[in-house]
Short mmCIF file of C-alpha atoms in Angstrom, two decimals:
data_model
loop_
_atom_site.label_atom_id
_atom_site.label_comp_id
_atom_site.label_asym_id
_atom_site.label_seq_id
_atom_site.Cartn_x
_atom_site.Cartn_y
_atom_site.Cartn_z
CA UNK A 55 -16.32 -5.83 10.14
CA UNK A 56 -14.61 -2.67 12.06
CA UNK A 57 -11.92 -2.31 9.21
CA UNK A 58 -10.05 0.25 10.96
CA UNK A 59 -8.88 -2.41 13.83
CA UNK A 60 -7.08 -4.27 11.35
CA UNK A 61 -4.10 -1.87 11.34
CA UNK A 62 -3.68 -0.96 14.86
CA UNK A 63 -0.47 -1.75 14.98
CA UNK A 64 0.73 0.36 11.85
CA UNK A 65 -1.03 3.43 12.85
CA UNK A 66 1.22 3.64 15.41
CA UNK A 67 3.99 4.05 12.52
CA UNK A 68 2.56 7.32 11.77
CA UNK A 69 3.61 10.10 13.78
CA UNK A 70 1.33 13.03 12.66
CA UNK A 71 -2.32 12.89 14.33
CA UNK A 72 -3.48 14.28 11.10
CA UNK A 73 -2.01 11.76 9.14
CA UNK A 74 -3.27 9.17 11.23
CA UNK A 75 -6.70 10.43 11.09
CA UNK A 76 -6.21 10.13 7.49
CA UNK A 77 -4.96 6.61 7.35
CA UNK A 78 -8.14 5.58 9.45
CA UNK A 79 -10.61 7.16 7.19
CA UNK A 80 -8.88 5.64 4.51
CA UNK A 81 -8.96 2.41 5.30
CA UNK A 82 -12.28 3.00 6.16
CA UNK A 83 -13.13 3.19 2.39
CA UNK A 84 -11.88 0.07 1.59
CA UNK A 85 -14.13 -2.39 0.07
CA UNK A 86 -14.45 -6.01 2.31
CA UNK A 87 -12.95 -8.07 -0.11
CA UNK A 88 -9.46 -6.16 0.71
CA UNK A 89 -9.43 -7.49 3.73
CA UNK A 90 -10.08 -10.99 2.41
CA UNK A 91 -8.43 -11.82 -0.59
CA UNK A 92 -4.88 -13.29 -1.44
CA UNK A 93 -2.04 -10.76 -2.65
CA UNK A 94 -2.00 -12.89 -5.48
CA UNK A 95 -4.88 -14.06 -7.63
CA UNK A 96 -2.74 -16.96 -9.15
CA UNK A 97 -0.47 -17.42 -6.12
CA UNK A 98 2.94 -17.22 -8.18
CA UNK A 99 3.88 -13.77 -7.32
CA UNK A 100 3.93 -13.44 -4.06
CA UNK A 101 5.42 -15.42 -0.36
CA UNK A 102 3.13 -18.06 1.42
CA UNK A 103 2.83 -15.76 4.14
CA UNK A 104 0.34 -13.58 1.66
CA UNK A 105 -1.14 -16.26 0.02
CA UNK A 106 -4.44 -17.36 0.82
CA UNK A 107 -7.07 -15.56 2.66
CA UNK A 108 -6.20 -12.32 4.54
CA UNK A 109 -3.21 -12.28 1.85
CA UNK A 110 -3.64 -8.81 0.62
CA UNK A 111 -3.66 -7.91 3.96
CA UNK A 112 -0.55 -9.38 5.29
CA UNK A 113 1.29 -8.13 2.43
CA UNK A 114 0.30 -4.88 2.91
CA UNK A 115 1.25 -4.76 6.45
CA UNK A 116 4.50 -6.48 5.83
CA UNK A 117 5.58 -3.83 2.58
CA UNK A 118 4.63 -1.17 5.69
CA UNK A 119 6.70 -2.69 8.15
CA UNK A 120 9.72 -2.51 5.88
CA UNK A 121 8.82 0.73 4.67
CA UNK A 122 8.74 1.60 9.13
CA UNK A 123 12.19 0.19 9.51
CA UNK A 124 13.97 1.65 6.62
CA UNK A 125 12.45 5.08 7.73
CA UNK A 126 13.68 4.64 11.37
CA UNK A 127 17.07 3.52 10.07
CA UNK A 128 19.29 6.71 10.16
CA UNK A 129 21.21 6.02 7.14
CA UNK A 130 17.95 5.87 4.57
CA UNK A 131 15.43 7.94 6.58
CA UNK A 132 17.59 11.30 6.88
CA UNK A 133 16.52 11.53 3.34
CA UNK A 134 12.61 12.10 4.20
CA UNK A 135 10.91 14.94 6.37
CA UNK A 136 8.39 13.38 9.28
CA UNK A 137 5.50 14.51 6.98
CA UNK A 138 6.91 12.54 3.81
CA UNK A 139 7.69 9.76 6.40
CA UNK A 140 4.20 9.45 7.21
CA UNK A 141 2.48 10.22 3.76
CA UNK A 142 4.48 7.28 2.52
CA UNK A 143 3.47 4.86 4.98
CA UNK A 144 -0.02 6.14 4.01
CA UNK A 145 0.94 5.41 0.37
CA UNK A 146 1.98 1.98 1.17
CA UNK A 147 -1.61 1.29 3.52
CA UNK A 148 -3.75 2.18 0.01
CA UNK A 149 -1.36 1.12 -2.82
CA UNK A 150 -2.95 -2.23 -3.46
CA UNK A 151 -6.63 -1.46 -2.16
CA UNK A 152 -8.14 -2.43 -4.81
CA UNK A 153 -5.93 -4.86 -6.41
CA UNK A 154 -9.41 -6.87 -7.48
CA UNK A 155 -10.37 -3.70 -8.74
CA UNK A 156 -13.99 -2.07 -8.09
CA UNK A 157 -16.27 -4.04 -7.66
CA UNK A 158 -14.58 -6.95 -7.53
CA UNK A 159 -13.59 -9.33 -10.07
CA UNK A 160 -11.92 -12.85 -10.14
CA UNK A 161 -8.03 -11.97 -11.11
CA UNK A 162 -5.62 -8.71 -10.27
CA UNK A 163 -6.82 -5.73 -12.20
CA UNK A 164 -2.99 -4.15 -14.13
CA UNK A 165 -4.31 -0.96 -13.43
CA UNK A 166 -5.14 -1.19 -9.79
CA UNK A 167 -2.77 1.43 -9.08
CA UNK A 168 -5.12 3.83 -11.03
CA UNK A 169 -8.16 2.61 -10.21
CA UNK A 170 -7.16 2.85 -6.42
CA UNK A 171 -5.93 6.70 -6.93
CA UNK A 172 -9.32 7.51 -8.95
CA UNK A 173 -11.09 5.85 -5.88
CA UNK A 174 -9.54 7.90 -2.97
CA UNK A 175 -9.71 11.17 -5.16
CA UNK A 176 -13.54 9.99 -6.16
CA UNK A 177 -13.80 9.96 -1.76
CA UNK A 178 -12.38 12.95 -1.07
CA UNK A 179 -15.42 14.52 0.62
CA UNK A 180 -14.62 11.58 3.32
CA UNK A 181 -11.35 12.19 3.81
CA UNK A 182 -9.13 14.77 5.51
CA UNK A 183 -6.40 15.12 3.01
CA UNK A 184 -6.10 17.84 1.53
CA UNK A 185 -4.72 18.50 -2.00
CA UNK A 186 -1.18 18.59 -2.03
CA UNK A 187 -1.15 15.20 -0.01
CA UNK A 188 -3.65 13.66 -2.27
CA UNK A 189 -1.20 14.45 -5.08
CA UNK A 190 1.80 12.98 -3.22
CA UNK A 191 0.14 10.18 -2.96
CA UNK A 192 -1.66 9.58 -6.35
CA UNK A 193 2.49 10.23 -7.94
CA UNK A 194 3.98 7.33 -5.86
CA UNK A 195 0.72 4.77 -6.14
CA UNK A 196 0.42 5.02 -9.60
CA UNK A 197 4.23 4.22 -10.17
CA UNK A 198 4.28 1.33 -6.98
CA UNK A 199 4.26 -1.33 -9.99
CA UNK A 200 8.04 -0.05 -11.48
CA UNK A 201 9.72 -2.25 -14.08
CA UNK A 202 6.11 -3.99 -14.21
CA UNK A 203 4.43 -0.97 -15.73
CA UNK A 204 3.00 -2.71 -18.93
CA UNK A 205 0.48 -6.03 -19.72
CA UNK A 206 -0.28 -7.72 -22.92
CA UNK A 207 -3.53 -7.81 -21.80
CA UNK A 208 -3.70 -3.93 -20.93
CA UNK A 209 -3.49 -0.97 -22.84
CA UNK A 210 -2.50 1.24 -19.68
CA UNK A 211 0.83 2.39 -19.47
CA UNK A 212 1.61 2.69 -15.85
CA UNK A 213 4.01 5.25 -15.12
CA UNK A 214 7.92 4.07 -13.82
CA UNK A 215 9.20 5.49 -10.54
CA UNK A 216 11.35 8.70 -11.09
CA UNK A 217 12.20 10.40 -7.76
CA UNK A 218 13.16 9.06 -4.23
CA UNK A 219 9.55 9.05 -2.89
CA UNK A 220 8.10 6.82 -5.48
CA UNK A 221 11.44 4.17 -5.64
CA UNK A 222 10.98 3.97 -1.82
CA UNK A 223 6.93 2.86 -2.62
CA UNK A 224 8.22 0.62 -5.52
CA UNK A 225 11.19 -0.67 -3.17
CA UNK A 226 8.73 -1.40 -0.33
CA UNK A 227 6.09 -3.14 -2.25
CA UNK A 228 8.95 -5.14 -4.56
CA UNK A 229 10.97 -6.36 -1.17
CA UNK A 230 7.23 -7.64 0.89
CA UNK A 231 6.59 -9.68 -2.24
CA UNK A 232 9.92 -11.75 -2.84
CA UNK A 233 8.98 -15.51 -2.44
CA UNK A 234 12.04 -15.78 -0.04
CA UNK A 235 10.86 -13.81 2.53
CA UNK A 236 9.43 -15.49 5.49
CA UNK A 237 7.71 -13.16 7.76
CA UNK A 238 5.61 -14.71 10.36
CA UNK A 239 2.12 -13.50 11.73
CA UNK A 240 -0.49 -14.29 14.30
CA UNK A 241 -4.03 -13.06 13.67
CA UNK A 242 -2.50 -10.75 10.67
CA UNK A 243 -0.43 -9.09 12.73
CA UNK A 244 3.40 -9.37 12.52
CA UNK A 245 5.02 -11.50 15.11
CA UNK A 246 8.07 -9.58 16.20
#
């Protein structure tokens, strides 16, 4: 499995050749079963289109394609520099990459936002990012979940979005898992 081929496509989102070099190692670190499993564990939470297997996947690159065209779209992306652009399509790559957490178990893990953040920081001797983008990210995956930020079976508090860069994660994350949208793909890859 070359992992890095799966997101062709959204590399190309990125603008910053350091950030993409990023993104690639990354997803490099991924375990398998990211690439594999359904977005949702249960299947109640999330569209058909990231349902079954590849699901995580899709929804992924569907909460990044949203997050791409709400960037590009004058009116929202004035907001962001090219830099926080591409950190938070970065963001959006890792925030659920290890939704099953590590290793894997059967259901969701509550606190994959955390363990996904210890994981890349636990990696950093891989990885090109240096500490202030580390950070960025870590403060807007930890808070992806929003309103969703406590379980009676968890005694994690996540923490609830608070500035403009970790709404936008929430907001992109929240939108690519409404049962009503319908966003078709061939081979896990968008169909335009």
């Amino acid at each position: 499995m070359n992992k890095v081929d799966y997101f062709k496509k959204e590399y190309e989102y990125i603008k910053n050749d350091k950030y993409k070099k990023c993104a690639k190692e990354l997803v490099e670190i991924l375990p398998d079963y990211f690439f594999e499993v359904p977005a949702s564990s249960t299947g109640k939470y999330h569209p058909l289109f990231s349902l079954g297997e590849g699901g995580l996947l899709r929804h992924t690159k569907a909460a990044m394609k949203i997050a791409r065209d709400l960037l590009e779209n004058e009116s929202l992306g004035h907001k962001f520099t090219n830099d926080e652009k591409d950190l938070l399509l970065i963001s959006i790559m890792m925030h659920d990459g290890l939704k099953s957490g590590y290793p894997k178990e059967k259901y969701t893990r509550f606190d994959h936002p955390i363990i996904i953040c210890d994981y890349i920081e636990s990696n950093k001797d891989k990885l090109s990012l240096d500490k202030d983008d580390y950070k960025f990210m870590r403060k807007v995956i930890s808070s992806h979940m929003g309103q969703w930020n406590t379980s009676p079976y968890s005694d994690v508090v996540l923490p609830l979005p608070e500035d403009k860069y970790q709404r936008f994660v929430h907001l992109c994350d929240y939108l690519s898992s409404r049962k009503y949208i319908d966003i078709k793909f061939e081979n896990n890859d968008i169909v335009e």
